[in-house]
Amino acid sequence: MRNATFSKILACAAALIVVSTASLAGAATLYRWVDEEGVVHISENPPEGRLNVAQAVVREDARKDAKAGPSTEKKEFRVRPAEVTIYTTPTCPWCHKAKAWFRDKRVRYREIDVTSDRSGLDEMVKISGQTGVPVIVVGDEVIVGFNLNRLQEIFKQ
């Protein structure tokens, strides 16, 4: 999953380079790379000793036109999976803990209450092979139970 995301990032960065090289006069260069923790970095200086660094060109006039905002220094973005689904029941304490963790980390999720949604229960059993809750699906990964260590690893919190 991480390799596919990294490949998509590199493909987008390469496309950005191709499009922006048409106007190199008065341009500044930004460097973008993903570290071993999955964090995307953007800075005006290339990282030392890194492979797979994407280079993008930014027109100076675009910088001047931009509204004043956050600093243009190095920025970090967390790569997060696109879709999270949690299969729950109303009386499950581990389900409540998982949902609270997602809310605290501002992770959007879709909740399916398997006590009131028979097709949701069938879907959960098909995906996980389990009838117990919570079952958490993050992208293509299925987590049975509230596994905090695994969630922290996935979301790099």
Short mmCIF file of C-alpha atoms in Angstrom, two decimals:
data_model
loop_
_atom_site.label_atom_id
_atom_site.label_comp_id
_atom_site.label_asym_id
_atom_site.label_seq_id
_atom_site.Cartn_x
_atom_site.Cartn_y
_atom_site.Cartn_z
CA MET A 1 0.00 0.00 0.00
CA ARG A 2 2.84 2.36 0.88
CA ASN A 3 4.68 1.57 -2.40
CA ALA A 4 1.56 2.29 -4.46
CA THR A 5 1.09 5.63 -2.68
CA PHE A 6 4.76 6.50 -3.16
CA SER A 7 4.53 5.63 -6.87
CA LYS A 8 1.47 7.87 -7.25
CA ILE A 9 3.29 10.72 -5.51
CA LEU A 10 6.29 10.34 -7.80
CA ALA A 11 4.08 10.18 -10.89
CA CYS A 12 2.27 13.38 -9.87
CA ALA A 13 5.55 15.11 -9.13
CA ALA A 14 6.98 14.05 -12.49
CA ALA A 15 3.90 15.40 -14.26
CA LEU A 16 4.27 18.66 -12.37
CA ILE A 17 7.90 18.92 -13.48
CA VAL A 18 7.03 18.34 -17.14
CA VAL A 19 4.27 20.95 -17.09
CA SER A 20 6.25 23.56 -15.20
CA THR A 21 9.51 23.33 -17.17
CA ALA A 22 7.86 25.27 -20.00
CA SER A 23 8.43 28.50 -18.08
CA LEU A 24 11.81 28.42 -16.36
CA ALA A 25 12.61 32.16 -16.46
CA GLY A 26 12.51 33.73 -13.00
CA ALA A 27 11.56 30.45 -11.37
CA ALA A 28 12.36 28.97 -7.97
CA THR A 29 12.89 25.27 -7.34
CA LEU A 30 11.19 23.21 -4.66
CA TYR A 31 12.14 19.67 -3.71
CA ARG A 32 9.69 17.02 -2.61
CA TRP A 33 10.47 13.65 -1.05
CA VAL A 34 8.97 11.04 1.23
CA ASP A 35 10.99 9.92 4.24
CA GLU A 36 11.16 6.40 5.65
CA GLU A 37 8.19 7.18 7.95
CA GLY A 38 5.95 8.06 4.99
CA VAL A 39 5.99 11.82 5.67
CA VAL A 40 6.05 14.00 2.54
CA HIS A 41 8.51 16.89 2.78
CA ILE A 42 8.65 20.02 0.59
CA SER A 43 11.55 22.46 0.91
CA GLU A 44 13.67 24.89 -1.08
CA ASN A 45 16.80 22.84 -0.41
CA PRO A 46 17.31 19.27 -1.61
CA PRO A 47 17.80 16.66 1.09
CA GLU A 48 21.28 15.20 1.39
CA GLY A 49 21.79 11.56 0.50
CA ARG A 50 18.21 10.89 -0.64
CA LEU A 51 17.11 9.03 -3.73
CA ASN A 52 13.79 9.61 -5.51
CA VAL A 53 13.65 13.35 -4.88
CA ALA A 54 11.16 15.10 -7.14
CA GLN A 55 12.03 18.61 -8.29
CA ALA A 56 9.35 21.16 -9.13
CA VAL A 57 9.68 24.65 -10.59
CA VAL A 58 7.60 27.53 -9.23
CA ARG A 59 7.32 30.80 -11.17
CA GLU A 60 8.40 33.89 -9.22
CA ASP A 61 5.32 35.81 -10.40
CA ALA A 62 3.11 33.09 -8.94
CA ARG A 63 4.84 33.56 -5.60
CA LYS A 64 4.28 37.33 -5.71
CA ASP A 65 0.59 36.89 -6.53
CA ALA A 66 0.01 34.44 -3.71
CA LYS A 67 -1.71 35.81 -0.63
CA ALA A 68 0.36 36.08 2.51
CA GLY A 69 -0.05 32.90 4.46
CA PRO A 70 1.96 30.29 6.27
CA SER A 71 5.72 30.26 5.86
CA THR A 72 7.11 28.82 2.62
CA GLU A 73 9.77 26.97 4.57
CA LYS A 74 9.88 23.19 4.80
CA LYS A 75 6.40 21.72 5.17
CA GLU A 76 5.32 18.25 6.21
CA PHE A 77 2.19 16.44 5.14
CA ARG A 78 0.98 13.16 6.52
CA VAL A 79 -0.01 10.59 3.97
CA ARG A 80 -3.30 9.04 5.05
CA PRO A 81 -5.28 6.25 3.51
CA ALA A 82 -8.26 7.39 1.47
CA GLU A 83 -10.98 5.38 3.16
CA VAL A 84 -11.57 4.06 6.67
CA THR A 85 -14.55 1.89 7.64
CA ILE A 86 -15.26 0.60 11.14
CA TYR A 87 -17.80 -2.14 11.80
CA THR A 88 -19.28 -1.70 15.28
CA THR A 89 -22.05 -2.51 17.74
CA PRO A 90 -23.51 0.06 20.17
CA THR A 91 -22.38 -1.85 23.28
CA CYS A 92 -18.80 -2.61 22.21
CA PRO A 93 -16.29 -0.74 24.42
CA TRP A 94 -13.41 -1.33 21.98
CA CYS A 95 -15.53 0.14 19.18
CA HIS A 96 -16.04 3.28 21.28
CA LYS A 97 -12.28 3.50 21.92
CA ALA A 98 -11.50 3.11 18.21
CA LYS A 99 -14.02 5.80 17.22
CA ALA A 100 -12.68 8.14 19.92
CA TRP A 101 -9.14 7.59 18.62
CA PHE A 102 -10.22 8.39 15.05
CA ARG A 103 -12.03 11.54 16.22
CA ASP A 104 -9.04 12.63 18.29
CA LYS A 105 -6.71 12.18 15.31
CA ARG A 106 -9.26 13.82 12.96
CA VAL A 107 -9.47 10.72 10.79
CA ARG A 108 -12.69 10.52 8.81
CA TYR A 109 -14.37 7.16 8.91
CA ARG A 110 -17.56 5.42 7.90
CA GLU A 111 -19.27 3.51 10.69
CA ILE A 112 -21.42 0.46 10.04
CA ASP A 113 -23.50 -0.77 13.00
CA VAL A 114 -23.74 -4.50 12.32
CA THR A 115 -26.66 -4.92 14.76
CA SER A 116 -28.92 -2.79 12.59
CA ASP A 117 -27.38 -3.37 9.15
CA ARG A 118 -27.58 -7.02 8.09
CA SER A 119 -25.77 -6.41 4.80
CA GLY A 120 -23.04 -4.62 6.79
CA LEU A 121 -22.68 -7.70 9.01
CA ASP A 122 -22.45 -9.95 5.95
CA GLU A 123 -19.87 -7.62 4.41
CA MET A 124 -17.80 -7.59 7.63
CA VAL A 125 -17.78 -11.40 7.88
CA LYS A 126 -16.83 -11.70 4.20
CA ILE A 127 -13.96 -9.20 4.59
CA SER A 128 -12.59 -10.38 7.95
CA GLY A 129 -13.82 -13.93 8.47
CA GLN A 130 -14.88 -12.76 11.95
CA THR A 131 -18.16 -12.02 13.69
CA GLY A 132 -16.58 -10.00 16.53
CA VAL A 133 -16.20 -6.23 16.49
CA PRO A 134 -14.60 -3.86 15.91
CA VAL A 135 -13.35 -4.66 12.45
CA ILE A 136 -11.49 -1.71 10.97
CA VAL A 137 -10.75 -1.47 7.26
CA VAL A 138 -8.09 1.04 6.22
CA GLY A 139 -7.67 1.07 2.46
CA ASP A 140 -6.97 -2.58 1.63
CA GLU A 141 -5.94 -3.57 5.17
CA VAL A 142 -8.32 -5.31 7.57
CA ILE A 143 -7.69 -4.97 11.31
CA VAL A 144 -9.68 -7.21 13.65
CA GLY A 145 -10.04 -5.59 17.06
CA PHE A 146 -8.76 -2.23 18.27
CA ASN A 147 -5.03 -2.55 17.55
CA LEU A 148 -3.65 0.84 18.60
CA ASN A 149 -0.07 0.03 17.59
CA ARG A 150 -1.13 -0.92 14.07
CA LEU A 151 -3.33 2.18 13.68
CA GLN A 152 -0.49 4.42 14.86
CA GLU A 153 1.82 2.73 12.38
CA ILE A 154 -0.64 3.21 9.51
CA PHE A 155 -1.40 6.84 10.34
CA LYS A 156 2.10 7.73 11.60
CA GLN A 157 0.78 9.40 14.73
#
